[in-house]
Amino acid sequence: MVVSTPVFAEYCDVCLRKKSLQLFGLTEADVWAVLDFIAYISTKIDIAYLLRPNLQDEGDNLMLELAFASNARYIITKNVHDFTCNNDLRFDEVTVITPADFMATVVRAGGLVS
């Protein structure tokens, strides 16, 4: 798992929203425990340039930018549609995939995808 400072800030913003907390019945302390774990296990990528594929959500632009900077093979998200419409740049090396489809890919491959 890779993370950049802007992406981590996006995680914090989304996960700590009152609506998010209420949806899952979590406290801020619960969310911070998960965010701390993500920060601990992730590889930090410094992004020295900005790509703006002009996706509708700026957070999605940040994810694509991080995928490009880290040479990631996958962006795992439930918002696959958001990455495939109205973007000016295409990165054929990056597959945007749902969590369920990613896990099916891992199982078919017989283990973790490198």
Short mmCIF file of C-alpha atoms in Angstrom, two decimals:
data_model
loop_
_atom_site.label_atom_id
_atom_site.label_comp_id
_atom_site.label_asym_id
_atom_site.label_seq_id
_atom_site.Cartn_x
_atom_site.Cartn_y
_atom_site.Cartn_z
CA MET A 1 0.00 0.00 0.00
CA VAL A 2 1.29 3.44 -0.90
CA VAL A 3 0.18 6.83 0.34
CA SER A 4 1.07 10.45 -0.30
CA THR A 5 0.49 13.33 2.07
CA PRO A 6 -2.47 14.67 0.01
CA VAL A 7 -4.05 11.20 -0.21
CA PHE A 8 -3.65 10.62 3.52
CA ALA A 9 -5.23 14.02 4.18
CA GLU A 10 -8.13 12.95 1.92
CA TYR A 11 -8.50 9.71 3.91
CA CYS A 12 -8.63 11.72 7.13
CA ASP A 13 -11.16 14.18 5.74
CA VAL A 14 -13.53 11.51 4.42
CA CYS A 15 -13.24 9.07 7.31
CA LEU A 16 -13.64 11.67 10.05
CA ARG A 17 -16.77 13.28 8.59
CA LYS A 18 -19.73 13.08 10.91
CA LYS A 19 -21.69 11.25 8.20
CA SER A 20 -18.96 8.59 7.88
CA LEU A 21 -18.73 8.11 11.63
CA GLN A 22 -22.52 7.76 11.96
CA LEU A 23 -22.78 5.39 8.99
CA PHE A 24 -20.49 2.85 10.61
CA GLY A 25 -21.14 3.69 14.27
CA LEU A 26 -17.50 4.56 14.87
CA THR A 27 -15.84 7.07 17.14
CA GLU A 28 -13.08 9.42 16.06
CA ALA A 29 -10.70 7.32 18.19
CA ASP A 30 -11.71 4.20 16.19
CA VAL A 31 -11.02 5.97 12.91
CA TRP A 32 -7.70 7.39 14.12
CA ALA A 33 -6.61 3.86 15.10
CA VAL A 34 -7.20 2.71 11.51
CA LEU A 35 -5.58 5.82 10.03
CA ASP A 36 -2.55 5.35 12.28
CA PHE A 37 -2.28 1.74 11.06
CA ILE A 38 -2.51 2.84 7.42
CA ALA A 39 0.24 5.41 8.03
CA TYR A 40 2.38 2.76 9.72
CA ILE A 41 2.13 0.06 7.03
CA SER A 42 2.09 2.26 3.94
CA THR A 43 5.02 3.32 1.84
CA LYS A 44 5.09 7.12 1.63
CA ILE A 45 5.47 8.48 -1.88
CA ASP A 46 6.55 12.08 -2.39
CA ILE A 47 4.95 13.52 -5.51
CA ALA A 48 7.13 16.06 -7.27
CA TYR A 49 4.64 16.97 -9.99
CA LEU A 50 0.90 17.34 -10.45
CA LEU A 51 -1.23 15.41 -12.89
CA ARG A 52 -4.76 16.52 -13.37
CA PRO A 53 -6.76 14.04 -15.44
CA ASN A 54 -9.78 16.23 -14.65
CA LEU A 55 -11.83 13.59 -12.91
CA GLN A 56 -14.97 14.93 -11.30
CA ASP A 57 -13.68 14.41 -7.76
CA GLU A 58 -10.36 16.01 -6.85
CA GLY A 59 -9.73 13.11 -4.46
CA ASP A 60 -9.82 10.75 -7.44
CA ASN A 61 -7.23 12.92 -9.21
CA LEU A 62 -5.02 12.50 -6.13
CA MET A 63 -5.38 8.71 -6.26
CA LEU A 64 -4.49 8.53 -9.95
CA GLU A 65 -1.54 10.85 -9.38
CA LEU A 66 -0.30 8.59 -6.56
CA ALA A 67 -0.76 5.46 -8.67
CA PHE A 68 1.31 7.01 -11.45
CA ALA A 69 4.05 8.25 -9.10
CA SER A 70 4.37 4.87 -7.38
CA ASN A 71 4.12 2.71 -10.51
CA ALA A 72 1.09 1.01 -8.98
CA ARG A 73 -0.66 -1.66 -10.99
CA TYR A 74 -4.03 -1.17 -9.30
CA ILE A 75 -6.31 1.44 -7.81
CA ILE A 76 -8.74 -0.47 -5.61
CA THR A 77 -12.02 1.41 -5.18
CA LYS A 78 -15.76 0.97 -5.25
CA ASN A 79 -15.89 4.08 -7.48
CA VAL A 80 -14.59 2.45 -10.67
CA HIS A 81 -16.99 4.49 -12.79
CA ASP A 82 -15.55 7.77 -11.49
CA PHE A 83 -12.15 6.87 -12.93
CA THR A 84 -13.42 5.89 -16.37
CA CYS A 85 -15.55 8.86 -17.34
CA ASN A 86 -14.52 12.35 -18.37
CA ASN A 87 -10.79 11.98 -17.90
CA ASP A 88 -8.37 13.60 -20.29
CA LEU A 89 -5.38 11.42 -19.42
CA ARG A 90 -5.26 7.63 -19.65
CA PHE A 91 -2.85 5.37 -17.84
CA ASP A 92 -3.23 1.94 -19.34
CA GLU A 93 -0.69 0.51 -16.87
CA VAL A 94 -3.08 1.16 -13.95
CA THR A 95 -6.16 -1.02 -13.55
CA VAL A 96 -9.03 0.52 -11.60
CA ILE A 97 -10.75 -2.37 -9.87
CA THR A 98 -13.31 -3.01 -7.12
CA PRO A 99 -12.14 -4.64 -3.89
CA ALA A 100 -14.12 -7.80 -4.72
CA ASP A 101 -12.64 -8.05 -8.21
CA PHE A 102 -9.14 -7.45 -6.84
CA MET A 103 -9.54 -10.27 -4.32
CA ALA A 104 -10.81 -12.57 -7.09
CA THR A 105 -7.71 -11.64 -9.11
CA VAL A 106 -5.48 -12.47 -6.14
CA VAL A 107 -7.20 -15.82 -5.62
CA ARG A 108 -6.92 -16.71 -9.33
CA ALA A 109 -3.22 -15.80 -9.25
CA GLY A 110 -2.71 -18.07 -6.27
CA GLY A 111 -1.60 -15.35 -3.86
CA LEU A 112 -0.68 -11.72 -3.54
CA VAL A 113 -0.13 -9.78 -6.73
CA SER A 114 3.35 -8.29 -6.89
#
